[in-house]
mmCIF file of C-alpha atoms in Angstrom:
data_model
loop_
_atom_site.group_PDB
_atom_site.id
_atom_site.type_symbol
_atom_site.label_atom_id
_atom_site.label_comp_id
_atom_site.label_asym_id
_atom_site.label_seq_id
_atom_site.Cartn_x
_atom_site.Cartn_y
_atom_site.Cartn_z
ATOM 1 C CA MET A 351 20.246 -28.541 -28.673
ATOM 2 C CA SER A 352 22.624 -27.886 -25.857
ATOM 3 C CA ALA A 353 25.565 -25.475 -26.064
ATOM 4 C CA LEU A 354 28.042 -28.348 -25.962
ATOM 5 C CA LEU A 355 26.420 -30.217 -28.914
ATOM 6 C CA LEU A 356 26.011 -27.005 -30.899
ATOM 7 C CA THR A 357 29.686 -26.100 -30.243
ATOM 8 C CA LEU A 358 30.828 -29.629 -31.210
ATOM 9 C CA PHE A 359 28.622 -29.531 -34.448
ATOM 10 C CA PHE A 360 30.216 -26.286 -35.684
ATOM 11 C CA LEU A 361 33.669 -27.483 -34.663
ATOM 12 C CA ILE A 362 33.244 -30.595 -36.771
ATOM 13 C CA ILE A 363 32.160 -28.601 -39.776
ATOM 14 C CA VAL A 364 35.261 -26.380 -39.598
ATOM 15 C CA LEU A 365 37.548 -29.275 -38.897
ATOM 16 C CA ALA A 366 36.075 -31.279 -41.830
ATOM 17 C CA PHE A 367 36.676 -28.390 -44.222
ATOM 18 C CA ALA A 368 40.330 -28.088 -42.872
ATOM 19 C CA TYR A 369 40.815 -31.840 -43.415
ATOM 20 C CA TYR A 370 39.500 -31.596 -46.904
ATOM 21 C CA LEU A 371 41.987 -28.754 -47.734
ATOM 22 C CA ILE A 372 44.841 -30.673 -46.162
ATOM 23 C CA LEU A 373 44.188 -33.673 -48.373
ATOM 24 C CA LYS A 374 43.458 -31.669 -51.505
ATOM 25 C CA HIS A 375 46.725 -29.576 -51.219
ATOM 26 C CA LYS A 376 48.719 -32.319 -49.516
ATOM 27 C CA ASN A 377 49.920 -29.891 -46.867
ATOM 28 C CA ILE A 378 49.265 -30.452 -43.132
ATOM 29 C CA SER A 379 50.459 -26.923 -42.395
ATOM 30 C CA ILE A 380 47.013 -25.710 -43.518
ATOM 31 C CA ILE A 381 45.650 -26.739 -40.090
ATOM 32 C CA ASP A 382 47.607 -23.884 -38.470
ATOM 33 C CA ILE A 383 45.357 -21.387 -40.386
ATOM 34 C CA PHE A 384 42.363 -22.910 -38.652
ATOM 35 C CA TRP A 385 43.783 -23.104 -35.132
ATOM 36 C CA SER A 386 42.769 -19.700 -34.002
ATOM 37 C CA LEU A 387 39.572 -19.847 -35.955
ATOM 38 C CA LEU A 388 38.457 -22.814 -33.903
ATOM 39 C CA PHE A 389 38.421 -20.580 -30.800
ATOM 40 C CA LEU A 390 36.493 -17.970 -32.652
ATOM 41 C CA VAL A 391 33.818 -20.530 -33.624
ATOM 42 C CA ILE A 392 33.595 -21.806 -30.033
ATOM 43 C CA SER A 393 33.275 -18.209 -28.804
ATOM 44 C CA ILE A 394 30.546 -17.150 -31.344
ATOM 45 C CA VAL A 395 28.467 -20.209 -30.650
ATOM 46 C CA ASN A 396 28.538 -19.702 -26.886
ATOM 47 C CA PHE A 397 28.207 -15.906 -27.003
ATOM 48 C CA PHE A 398 24.971 -16.094 -28.981
ATOM 49 C CA TYR A 399 23.657 -19.301 -27.406
ATOM 50 C CA PHE A 400 23.707 -17.817 -23.912
ATOM 51 C CA GLU A 401 22.720 -14.364 -25.143
ATOM 52 C CA ASN A 402 25.081 -12.842 -22.548
ATOM 53 C CA TYR A 403 25.741 -9.330 -23.573
ATOM 54 C CA SER A 404 27.307 -8.092 -20.379
ATOM 55 C CA LEU A 405 30.384 -5.771 -20.571
ATOM 56 C CA VAL A 406 32.730 -8.709 -19.648
ATOM 57 C CA SER A 407 31.226 -10.870 -22.322
ATOM 58 C CA ILE A 408 31.295 -8.309 -25.105
ATOM 59 C CA ILE A 409 34.825 -7.160 -24.412
ATOM 60 C CA THR A 410 35.980 -10.847 -24.280
ATOM 61 C CA MET A 411 34.243 -11.494 -27.585
ATOM 62 C CA ILE A 412 36.111 -8.476 -29.047
ATOM 63 C CA LEU A 413 39.449 -9.678 -27.715
ATOM 64 C CA ILE A 414 39.166 -13.259 -29.008
ATOM 65 C CA THR A 415 37.997 -12.007 -32.343
ATOM 66 C CA LEU A 416 40.924 -9.662 -32.618
ATOM 67 C CA TRP A 417 43.420 -12.387 -31.657
ATOM 68 C CA SER A 418 41.840 -15.088 -33.807
ATOM 69 C CA LEU A 419 41.530 -13.114 -37.035
ATOM 70 C CA ARG A 420 44.976 -11.493 -36.711
ATOM 71 C CA LEU A 421 46.726 -14.839 -36.207
ATOM 72 C CA SER A 422 44.647 -16.647 -38.877
ATOM 73 C CA ILE A 423 45.375 -14.030 -41.540
ATOM 74 C CA TYR A 424 49.044 -14.024 -40.648
ATOM 75 C CA LEU A 425 49.243 -17.839 -40.910
ATOM 76 C CA PHE A 426 47.334 -17.842 -44.119
ATOM 77 C CA ASN A 427 49.791 -15.511 -45.686
ATOM 78 C CA ARG A 428 52.653 -17.612 -44.334
ATOM 79 C CA ASN A 429 51.424 -21.044 -45.120
ATOM 80 C CA TRP A 430 49.103 -20.894 -48.114
ATOM 81 C CA GLY A 431 50.716 -22.074 -51.298
ATOM 82 C CA LYS A 432 53.919 -22.793 -49.425
ATOM 83 C CA SER A 433 55.680 -26.090 -48.817
ATOM 84 C CA GLU A 434 54.716 -28.087 -45.821
ATOM 85 C CA ASP A 435 56.090 -26.814 -42.397
ATOM 86 C CA PHE A 436 59.133 -28.856 -41.185
ATOM 87 C CA ARG A 437 57.345 -29.822 -38.011
ATOM 88 C CA TYR A 438 54.534 -31.520 -39.783
ATOM 89 C CA ASN A 439 56.881 -33.023 -42.270
ATOM 90 C CA GLN A 440 58.961 -34.605 -39.561
ATOM 91 C CA ILE A 441 55.859 -35.939 -37.753
ATOM 92 C CA SER A 442 54.097 -37.361 -40.820
ATOM 93 C CA SER A 443 57.351 -38.954 -42.104
ATOM 94 C CA ARG A 444 56.721 -41.621 -39.379
ATOM 95 C CA TRP A 445 53.299 -42.461 -40.745
ATOM 96 C CA LYS A 446 54.147 -45.030 -43.312
ATOM 97 C CA LYS A 447 50.653 -46.626 -43.056
ATOM 98 C CA ASN A 448 47.266 -45.008 -42.730
ATOM 99 C CA ARG A 449 48.682 -41.509 -43.370
ATOM 100 C CA ASN A 450 45.313 -39.894 -43.910
ATOM 101 C CA LEU A 451 43.817 -41.492 -40.822
ATOM 102 C CA ASN A 452 46.777 -40.319 -38.809
ATOM 103 C CA ILE A 453 46.401 -36.853 -40.062
ATOM 104 C CA LEU A 454 42.695 -36.899 -39.187
ATOM 105 C CA VAL A 455 43.222 -38.252 -35.628
ATOM 106 C CA LYS A 456 46.565 -36.971 -34.575
ATOM 107 C CA VAL A 457 46.406 -33.486 -36.186
ATOM 108 C CA VAL A 458 42.878 -32.377 -37.114
ATOM 109 C CA LEU A 459 40.806 -33.912 -34.293
ATOM 110 C CA LEU A 460 43.567 -33.425 -31.734
ATOM 111 C CA GLN A 461 43.568 -29.650 -32.449
ATOM 112 C CA GLY A 462 39.832 -29.659 -32.195
ATOM 113 C CA LEU A 463 40.025 -31.243 -28.777
ATOM 114 C CA LEU A 464 42.833 -28.878 -27.604
ATOM 115 C CA SER A 465 40.981 -25.845 -28.721
ATOM 116 C CA PHE A 466 37.898 -27.011 -26.770
ATOM 117 C CA VAL A 467 39.907 -27.544 -23.578
ATOM 118 C CA VAL A 468 41.998 -24.372 -23.886
ATOM 119 C CA SER A 469 38.835 -22.316 -24.572
ATOM 120 C CA LEU A 470 37.119 -23.369 -21.318
ATOM 121 C CA PRO A 471 37.638 -19.957 -19.559
ATOM 122 C CA ILE A 472 36.066 -18.176 -22.466
ATOM 123 C CA GLN A 473 33.130 -20.551 -22.531
ATOM 124 C CA TYR A 474 32.600 -19.954 -18.761
ATOM 125 C CA ILE A 475 32.702 -16.164 -19.346
ATOM 126 C CA PHE A 476 29.801 -16.464 -21.817
ATOM 127 C CA ARG A 477 27.762 -18.769 -19.577
ATOM 128 C CA SER A 478 28.044 -16.347 -16.610
ATOM 129 C CA ASN A 479 26.436 -12.899 -16.081
ATOM 130 C CA ARG A 480 27.999 -11.976 -12.771
ATOM 131 C CA ILE A 481 28.229 -8.249 -12.017
ATOM 132 C CA LEU A 482 31.737 -7.002 -11.375
ATOM 133 C CA ASP A 483 32.504 -5.797 -7.882
ATOM 134 C CA SER A 484 35.362 -3.568 -6.837
ATOM 135 C CA ASN A 485 37.889 -6.445 -6.635
ATOM 136 C CA SER A 486 36.915 -8.153 -9.853
ATOM 137 C CA ILE A 487 36.951 -4.800 -11.827
ATOM 138 C CA PHE A 488 40.711 -4.546 -10.881
ATOM 139 C CA ILE A 489 41.316 -8.038 -12.140
ATOM 140 C CA PHE A 490 39.326 -7.421 -15.302
ATOM 141 C CA ILE A 491 41.264 -4.197 -16.109
ATOM 142 C CA PHE A 492 44.539 -5.931 -15.337
ATOM 143 C CA SER A 493 43.522 -8.863 -17.592
ATOM 144 C CA ILE A 494 42.814 -6.527 -20.579
ATOM 145 C CA ILE A 495 46.236 -4.785 -20.084
ATOM 146 C CA LEU A 496 47.920 -8.267 -19.965
ATOM 147 C CA PHE A 497 46.025 -9.305 -23.171
ATOM 148 C CA LEU A 498 47.154 -6.099 -24.940
ATOM 149 C CA ILE A 499 50.717 -6.631 -23.933
ATOM 150 C CA GLY A 500 50.596 -10.259 -25.093
ATOM 151 C CA PHE A 501 48.869 -9.238 -28.371
ATOM 152 C CA LEU A 502 51.533 -6.621 -29.012
ATOM 153 C CA PHE A 503 54.315 -9.098 -28.390
ATOM 154 C CA GLU A 504 52.769 -11.728 -30.641
ATOM 155 C CA SER A 505 51.744 -9.585 -33.528
ATOM 156 C CA LEU A 506 54.889 -7.379 -33.521
ATOM 157 C CA ALA A 507 57.135 -10.424 -33.321
ATOM 158 C CA ASP A 508 55.244 -12.056 -36.181
ATOM 159 C CA TYR A 509 55.480 -8.883 -38.186
ATOM 160 C CA GLN A 510 59.330 -8.497 -37.661
ATOM 161 C CA LEU A 511 59.891 -12.099 -38.638
ATOM 162 C CA MET A 512 57.752 -11.777 -41.737
ATOM 163 C CA LYS A 513 59.621 -8.577 -42.780
ATOM 164 C CA PHE A 514 62.926 -10.268 -42.033
ATOM 165 C CA LYS A 515 62.104 -13.314 -44.241
ATOM 166 C CA LYS A 516 60.897 -11.230 -47.166
ATOM 167 C CA ASP A 517 64.344 -9.602 -47.478
ATOM 168 C CA LYS A 518 66.390 -12.005 -49.665
ATOM 169 C CA LYS A 519 69.489 -10.685 -48.091
ATOM 170 C CA ASN A 520 68.460 -12.476 -44.860
ATOM 171 C CA THR A 521 68.267 -15.921 -46.418
ATOM 172 C CA GLY A 522 69.970 -18.378 -44.088
ATOM 173 C CA LYS A 523 70.260 -15.843 -41.327
ATOM 174 C CA LEU A 524 68.770 -15.720 -37.823
ATOM 175 C CA LEU A 525 66.530 -12.831 -36.768
ATOM 176 C CA VAL A 526 68.294 -11.454 -33.632
ATOM 177 C CA SER A 527 66.929 -7.960 -33.552
ATOM 178 C CA GLY A 528 63.757 -6.232 -32.299
ATOM 179 C CA LEU A 529 61.746 -8.355 -29.945
ATOM 180 C CA TRP A 530 63.796 -11.352 -31.129
ATOM 181 C CA SER A 531 66.682 -9.839 -29.226
ATOM 182 C CA LYS A 532 64.714 -9.904 -26.004
ATOM 183 C CA SER A 533 63.441 -13.496 -26.384
ATOM 184 C CA ARG A 534 64.116 -16.334 -28.796
ATOM 185 C CA HIS A 535 60.380 -16.905 -28.986
ATOM 186 C CA PRO A 536 58.635 -13.591 -28.423
ATOM 187 C CA ASN A 537 55.560 -14.609 -30.413
ATOM 188 C CA HIS A 538 54.995 -17.583 -28.219
ATOM 189 C CA PHE A 539 55.492 -15.571 -25.111
ATOM 190 C CA GLY A 540 52.855 -13.158 -26.305
ATOM 191 C CA ASN A 541 50.443 -15.992 -26.824
ATOM 192 C CA PHE A 542 51.355 -17.257 -23.316
ATOM 193 C CA LEU A 543 50.252 -13.900 -21.873
ATOM 194 C CA ILE A 544 46.986 -13.861 -23.907
ATOM 195 C CA TRP A 545 45.712 -17.129 -22.593
ATOM 196 C CA TRP A 546 46.576 -16.303 -18.990
ATOM 197 C CA SER A 547 44.680 -13.005 -19.497
ATOM 198 C CA PHE A 548 41.519 -14.935 -20.574
ATOM 199 C CA PHE A 549 41.790 -17.162 -17.567
ATOM 200 C CA LEU A 550 42.075 -14.098 -15.330
ATOM 201 C CA ILE A 551 39.016 -12.602 -16.979
ATOM 202 C CA SER A 552 37.164 -15.779 -16.219
ATOM 203 C CA THR A 553 37.972 -15.660 -12.526
ATOM 204 C CA THR A 554 35.756 -12.584 -12.260
ATOM 205 C CA GLN A 555 32.836 -14.790 -13.468
ATOM 206 C CA ILE A 556 33.254 -18.250 -11.981
ATOM 207 C CA ASN A 557 32.784 -19.862 -8.556
ATOM 208 C CA THR A 558 35.694 -21.015 -6.474
ATOM 209 C CA LEU A 559 34.874 -24.663 -7.314
ATOM 210 C CA ASP A 560 35.342 -23.848 -11.009
ATOM 211 C CA ILE A 561 38.942 -22.824 -10.590
ATOM 212 C CA TRP A 562 39.902 -26.159 -12.131
ATOM 213 C CA ILE A 563 39.676 -24.509 -15.530
ATOM 214 C CA ILE A 564 43.141 -23.152 -14.860
ATOM 215 C CA ILE A 565 43.959 -26.290 -16.894
ATOM 216 C CA SER A 566 43.404 -24.045 -19.936
ATOM 217 C CA PRO A 567 46.388 -21.605 -19.548
ATOM 218 C CA ILE A 568 48.546 -24.354 -18.112
ATOM 219 C CA LEU A 569 47.934 -26.621 -21.044
ATOM 220 C CA MET A 570 48.705 -23.776 -23.495
ATOM 221 C CA THR A 571 51.852 -22.965 -21.585
ATOM 222 C CA VAL A 572 53.011 -26.545 -21.844
ATOM 223 C CA LEU A 573 52.165 -26.725 -25.524
ATOM 224 C CA LEU A 574 54.033 -23.555 -26.375
ATOM 225 C CA ARG A 575 57.059 -23.966 -24.057
ATOM 226 C CA TYR A 576 57.623 -27.744 -23.983
ATOM 227 C CA ILE A 577 55.936 -29.530 -26.843
ATOM 228 C CA SER A 578 54.925 -27.938 -30.189
ATOM 229 C CA GLY A 579 56.274 -24.457 -30.019
ATOM 230 C CA VAL A 580 59.718 -23.769 -28.541
ATOM 231 C CA PRO A 581 61.398 -27.172 -28.563
ATOM 232 C CA MET A 582 60.904 -27.926 -32.324
ATOM 233 C CA LEU A 583 62.095 -24.554 -33.340
ATOM 234 C CA GLU A 584 65.138 -24.719 -31.055
ATOM 235 C CA LYS A 585 65.996 -28.159 -32.557
ATOM 236 C CA LYS A 586 65.601 -26.738 -36.055
ATOM 237 C CA PHE A 587 68.166 -23.943 -35.480
ATOM 238 C CA LYS A 588 70.507 -25.833 -33.127
ATOM 239 C CA ASN A 589 73.130 -26.368 -35.849
ATOM 240 C CA HIS A 590 72.970 -22.806 -37.213
ATOM 241 C CA PRO A 591 76.312 -21.177 -37.048
ATOM 242 C CA ASP A 592 74.853 -18.097 -35.255
ATOM 243 C CA PHE A 593 72.740 -19.929 -32.807
ATOM 244 C CA GLU A 594 75.266 -20.626 -30.115
ATOM 245 C CA LYS A 595 75.884 -16.861 -29.690
ATOM 246 C CA TYR A 596 72.121 -16.124 -29.887
ATOM 247 C CA GLU A 597 71.350 -18.831 -27.338
ATOM 248 C CA LYS A 598 73.945 -17.431 -24.977
ATOM 249 C CA ASN A 599 72.806 -13.784 -25.163
ATOM 250 C CA THR A 600 69.023 -14.193 -25.541
ATOM 251 C CA PRO A 601 66.569 -15.820 -23.084
ATOM 252 C CA ILE A 602 64.607 -18.738 -24.502
ATOM 253 C CA PHE A 603 61.074 -17.624 -23.496
ATOM 254 C CA PHE A 604 60.593 -14.933 -20.943
ATOM 255 C CA PRO A 605 62.087 -11.745 -22.463
ATOM 256 C CA LYS A 606 64.941 -9.801 -20.941
ATOM 257 C CA LEU A 607 63.653 -6.290 -21.396
ATOM 258 C CA PHE A 608 66.561 -4.519 -19.757
ATOM 259 C CA LYS A 609 70.190 -5.274 -20.220
#
């Protein structure tokens, strides 16, 4: 069986389980828990299929595992047993007919497709076994630093938000301190850095003709900044009494580190 078919086989198994849980608990938000795990499944399959145990491949596997498990555990704690996220509630409210089919196609299978496309640089890394030269070593080291910065932004922003929401005194308030005082969406900015770092790692392993896989970080950037990430949250808090001041003083995406 080819790597592609094997990857699709395991993706379908994970997606089918996610779909089952969504229908059982009547909560589309459950799919978020599986989002990062889809990348881990793709990575594991390709890592062992191609038996590529080079330094670049092993470190990439460590990084994707770190990102995937951290995000999945965070989203599990946030979403499991809770009411459906407002984003999915708004989307699904338009599905008067064939609701379950719409969930399958427009949420579950769509996320499976997106994860496959976004993970292309990682798949290429595991397929290649090119030895690093002096130039690619510099890119590789820079990529790891970029990943760590992005991971710090994403995980610290999520932690600060979780801690803020747990305090009942903050009910109805906006988080405007910590990383959230530097950017209105520091967690999404961190994710943005992470996926550009994976693409940069892949450039040390691919041929010039394969540069088209830059579609991966571009697609993730568009999703985060213009579709499912920033816009929906901005719309949610637009009418909050403190939002106008927050919007005026804090950049929407790229953080303002120095004032």
